[in-house]
mmCIF file of C-alpha atoms in Angstrom:
data_model
loop_
_atom_site.group_PDB
_atom_site.id
_atom_site.type_symbol
_atom_site.label_atom_id
_atom_site.label_comp_id
_atom_site.label_asym_id
_atom_site.label_seq_id
_atom_site.Cartn_x
_atom_site.Cartn_y
_atom_site.Cartn_z
ATOM 1 C CA MET A 87 0.719 -50.082 -8.548
ATOM 2 C CA GLU A 88 4.466 -48.853 -9.522
ATOM 3 C CA LYS A 89 4.283 -52.452 -11.870
ATOM 4 C CA PHE A 90 1.181 -51.154 -13.423
ATOM 5 C CA LYS A 91 2.276 -47.647 -14.227
ATOM 6 C CA LYS A 92 5.860 -49.116 -15.463
ATOM 7 C CA HIS A 93 3.889 -51.643 -17.874
ATOM 8 C CA TRP A 94 1.500 -48.643 -19.362
ATOM 9 C CA GLU A 95 4.323 -46.429 -19.247
ATOM 10 C CA ILE A 96 2.549 -43.820 -17.058
ATOM 11 C CA GLN A 97 4.963 -41.020 -15.892
ATOM 12 C CA HIS A 98 2.228 -38.418 -14.196
ATOM 13 C CA ASN A 99 -0.558 -39.494 -12.107
ATOM 14 C CA TRP A 100 -3.103 -37.670 -14.589
ATOM 15 C CA GLN A 101 -2.404 -40.171 -17.004
ATOM 16 C CA LEU A 102 -4.058 -43.037 -14.563
ATOM 17 C CA LEU A 103 -7.595 -41.654 -15.976
ATOM 18 C CA PHE A 104 -7.237 -43.226 -19.244
ATOM 19 C CA PRO A 105 -6.976 -46.942 -17.732
ATOM 20 C CA PHE A 106 -9.634 -45.856 -15.087
ATOM 21 C CA PHE A 107 -11.979 -44.479 -17.565
ATOM 22 C CA GLY A 108 -11.016 -47.424 -20.077
ATOM 23 C CA LEU A 109 -12.300 -49.980 -17.470
ATOM 24 C CA VAL A 110 -15.507 -47.840 -16.860
ATOM 25 C CA ILE A 111 -16.381 -47.994 -20.405
ATOM 26 C CA LEU A 112 -15.630 -51.511 -20.755
ATOM 27 C CA GLY A 113 -17.657 -52.563 -17.709
ATOM 28 C CA TYR A 114 -20.500 -50.320 -19.011
ATOM 29 C CA SER A 115 -20.388 -52.282 -22.369
ATOM 30 C CA ALA A 116 -20.212 -55.336 -20.778
ATOM 31 C CA PHE A 117 -23.330 -54.344 -18.734
ATOM 32 C CA LYS A 118 -25.135 -52.996 -21.694
ATOM 33 C CA ILE A 119 -24.196 -56.269 -23.642
ATOM 34 C CA SER A 120 -25.399 -58.726 -20.815
ATOM 35 C CA ASN A 121 -28.460 -56.951 -20.070
ATOM 36 C CA GLY A 122 -29.446 -56.999 -23.724
ATOM 37 C CA PHE A 123 -29.402 -60.751 -23.606
ATOM 38 C CA LEU A 124 -30.353 -61.710 -19.933
ATOM 39 C CA ASP A 125 -33.282 -58.605 -19.406
ATOM 40 C CA ASN A 126 -35.696 -60.997 -18.389
ATOM 41 C CA TYR A 127 -33.967 -62.955 -15.930
ATOM 42 C CA GLY A 128 -33.409 -60.102 -13.369
ATOM 43 C CA LEU A 129 -30.613 -57.740 -12.185
ATOM 44 C CA THR A 130 -28.466 -60.319 -10.272
ATOM 45 C CA LEU A 131 -28.312 -62.631 -13.384
ATOM 46 C CA THR A 132 -27.580 -59.640 -15.536
ATOM 47 C CA ILE A 133 -24.710 -58.570 -13.321
ATOM 48 C CA VAL A 134 -22.872 -61.825 -12.915
ATOM 49 C CA GLY A 135 -23.182 -62.086 -17.036
ATOM 50 C CA ALA A 136 -21.786 -58.610 -16.843
ATOM 51 C CA LEU A 137 -18.686 -59.786 -14.831
ATOM 52 C CA PHE A 138 -18.168 -62.720 -17.453
ATOM 53 C CA VAL A 139 -18.360 -60.307 -20.359
ATOM 54 C CA PHE A 140 -16.318 -58.254 -18.552
ATOM 55 C CA PHE A 141 -13.481 -60.289 -18.211
ATOM 56 C CA PHE A 142 -13.791 -61.495 -22.087
ATOM 57 C CA LEU A 143 -13.680 -57.919 -23.216
ATOM 58 C CA LEU A 144 -10.826 -57.228 -20.971
ATOM 59 C CA LYS A 145 -8.838 -60.249 -22.368
ATOM 60 C CA LEU A 146 -9.895 -59.550 -25.792
ATOM 61 C CA THR A 147 -8.963 -55.742 -25.837
ATOM 62 C CA LEU A 148 -5.570 -56.713 -24.126
ATOM 63 C CA PHE A 149 -4.893 -59.297 -26.912
ATOM 64 C CA ILE A 150 -5.734 -56.666 -29.381
ATOM 65 C CA PHE A 151 -3.504 -54.048 -27.821
ATOM 66 C CA LYS A 152 -0.585 -56.557 -28.138
ATOM 67 C CA LYS A 153 -1.050 -57.074 -31.920
ATOM 68 C CA LEU A 154 -1.758 -53.262 -32.661
ATOM 69 C CA GLU A 155 1.216 -51.959 -30.557
ATOM 70 C CA LYS A 156 3.771 -52.804 -33.096
ATOM 71 C CA LYS A 157 1.285 -51.592 -35.944
ATOM 72 C CA TRP A 158 0.386 -47.939 -34.385
ATOM 73 C CA VAL A 159 2.987 -45.435 -33.591
ATOM 74 C CA LEU A 160 2.315 -44.039 -30.504
ATOM 75 C CA ASP A 161 4.724 -42.595 -27.836
ATOM 76 C CA TYR A 162 3.570 -44.467 -24.704
ATOM 77 C CA ARG A 163 1.440 -47.774 -24.323
ATOM 78 C CA TRP A 164 -1.049 -45.671 -22.272
ATOM 79 C CA GLU A 165 -2.054 -43.689 -25.202
ATOM 80 C CA MET A 166 -3.532 -46.961 -26.839
ATOM 81 C CA ILE A 167 -6.215 -46.663 -24.192
ATOM 82 C CA ARG A 168 -6.979 -43.143 -25.341
ATOM 83 C CA VAL A 169 -7.146 -44.210 -28.857
ATOM 84 C CA PHE A 170 -9.480 -46.985 -28.279
ATOM 85 C CA MET A 171 -11.835 -44.073 -26.270
ATOM 86 C CA VAL A 172 -11.462 -42.099 -29.262
ATOM 87 C CA PHE A 173 -12.919 -45.152 -31.684
ATOM 88 C CA ALA A 174 -15.723 -45.928 -28.883
ATOM 89 C CA PHE A 175 -17.051 -42.516 -28.774
ATOM 90 C CA THR A 176 -16.691 -41.889 -32.279
ATOM 91 C CA GLY A 177 -18.833 -44.939 -33.271
ATOM 92 C CA THR A 178 -21.387 -44.206 -30.492
ATOM 93 C CA SER A 179 -21.561 -40.483 -31.760
ATOM 94 C CA SER A 180 -21.858 -41.210 -35.458
ATOM 95 C CA LEU A 181 -24.966 -43.333 -34.459
ATOM 96 C CA VAL A 182 -26.481 -40.916 -32.227
ATOM 97 C CA ILE A 183 -26.038 -38.206 -34.987
ATOM 98 C CA GLY A 184 -27.004 -40.341 -37.839
ATOM 99 C CA ARG A 185 -30.310 -41.343 -36.500
ATOM 100 C CA PRO A 186 -31.937 -37.671 -36.259
ATOM 101 C CA ILE A 187 -30.286 -36.700 -39.715
ATOM 102 C CA ILE A 188 -32.028 -39.724 -41.358
ATOM 103 C CA LYS A 189 -35.302 -38.649 -39.620
ATOM 104 C CA LEU A 190 -34.958 -35.269 -40.483
ATOM 105 C CA MET A 191 -34.551 -36.091 -44.069
ATOM 106 C CA GLY A 192 -37.797 -38.180 -43.656
ATOM 107 C CA ILE A 193 -36.138 -41.382 -44.149
ATOM 108 C CA THR A 194 -38.005 -44.330 -42.094
ATOM 109 C CA LYS A 195 -37.663 -48.268 -42.551
ATOM 110 C CA GLU A 196 -41.607 -47.859 -42.939
ATOM 111 C CA ASN A 197 -41.635 -45.437 -46.415
ATOM 112 C CA LEU A 198 -38.440 -46.818 -47.909
ATOM 113 C CA ASN A 199 -37.020 -50.457 -49.092
ATOM 114 C CA PRO A 200 -35.195 -51.974 -45.909
ATOM 115 C CA ILE A 201 -31.946 -52.455 -47.723
ATOM 116 C CA LEU A 202 -31.773 -48.927 -49.282
ATOM 117 C CA TYR A 203 -32.694 -47.767 -45.594
ATOM 118 C CA TRP A 204 -29.684 -49.165 -44.046
ATOM 119 C CA PHE A 205 -27.596 -48.164 -47.112
ATOM 120 C CA LEU A 206 -28.281 -44.778 -46.437
ATOM 121 C CA PHE A 207 -27.965 -45.196 -42.597
ATOM 122 C CA ILE A 208 -24.483 -46.545 -43.178
ATOM 123 C CA ILE A 209 -23.501 -43.882 -45.640
ATOM 124 C CA ILE A 210 -24.317 -41.062 -43.574
ATOM 125 C CA GLY A 211 -23.103 -42.572 -40.460
ATOM 126 C CA LEU A 212 -19.729 -43.189 -42.345
ATOM 127 C CA ILE A 213 -19.935 -39.376 -43.256
ATOM 128 C CA PHE A 214 -20.221 -38.424 -39.837
ATOM 129 C CA TYR A 215 -17.809 -40.899 -38.382
ATOM 130 C CA GLN A 216 -14.994 -39.306 -40.854
ATOM 131 C CA ILE A 217 -15.578 -35.623 -39.261
ATOM 132 C CA LEU A 218 -16.092 -37.078 -35.732
ATOM 133 C CA LEU A 219 -12.754 -39.161 -35.662
ATOM 134 C CA VAL A 220 -10.802 -36.308 -36.523
ATOM 135 C CA THR A 221 -12.358 -33.838 -34.080
ATOM 136 C CA PHE A 222 -12.589 -36.604 -30.916
ATOM 137 C CA GLY A 223 -9.103 -37.313 -31.762
ATOM 138 C CA TRP A 224 -8.269 -33.597 -31.610
ATOM 139 C CA LEU A 225 -10.129 -33.609 -28.117
ATOM 140 C CA PHE A 226 -8.244 -36.421 -26.836
ATOM 141 C CA GLY A 227 -4.798 -35.135 -27.959
ATOM 142 C CA GLN A 228 -4.153 -37.369 -30.551
ATOM 143 C CA PHE A 229 -5.103 -35.490 -33.450
ATOM 144 C CA LYS A 230 -1.784 -36.277 -35.562
ATOM 145 C CA PHE A 231 -2.720 -40.103 -35.031
ATOM 146 C CA PHE A 232 -6.101 -39.672 -36.162
ATOM 147 C CA TRP A 233 -5.446 -37.143 -38.941
ATOM 148 C CA GLU A 234 -3.093 -39.681 -40.682
ATOM 149 C CA PHE A 235 -5.579 -42.727 -39.803
ATOM 150 C CA GLU A 236 -8.235 -40.872 -41.493
ATOM 151 C CA LYS A 237 -5.855 -39.923 -44.826
ATOM 152 C CA LYS A 238 -5.235 -43.755 -44.957
ATOM 153 C CA MET A 239 -9.227 -44.540 -44.484
ATOM 154 C CA LEU A 240 -9.989 -41.788 -47.375
ATOM 155 C CA ARG A 241 -7.389 -43.180 -49.608
ATOM 156 C CA ARG A 242 -8.848 -46.652 -49.608
ATOM 157 C CA PHE A 243 -12.368 -45.488 -50.144
ATOM 158 C CA GLY A 244 -10.650 -44.078 -53.306
ATOM 159 C CA LEU A 245 -10.616 -40.431 -52.244
ATOM 160 C CA LYS A 246 -7.066 -39.860 -52.611
ATOM 161 C CA ARG A 247 -7.337 -36.832 -55.040
ATOM 162 C CA PHE A 248 -9.186 -34.666 -52.123
ATOM 163 C CA LEU A 249 -6.180 -35.000 -49.999
ATOM 164 C CA ASP A 250 -3.350 -34.000 -51.935
#
């Protein structure tokens, strides 16, 4: 355990919550992916598939951590897990919020051209994504990181004049 704490630069035991919840979220994602492909083959095969997907996602995530560790300016390594959790919650939440908003506006796949529907869905999702990214960043104690990330993203969208 001390080796794990040293590697992730964990000074306090409460910081162990982030690797724990990160693994739980990764496991849930692996199960959902496996269930999506193997739903008709039974629970046992789905769980075995989820284990394989889990280890693949874990390796991929650790590889991405190594690449982004030099790019992102964070005080401690364990904060990368927190940042990834914010991205995961934000992406999911923007979809969960975007669907009812589109339905409330009366836009469905049946009454609109599918290409236009998906274009509007992505635009509405992006709008809520921007708002939720900063909000979840603040809730997870990473407001400064996500505010800088948000400004960089808005500049790339051509909205620089609204930031200054």
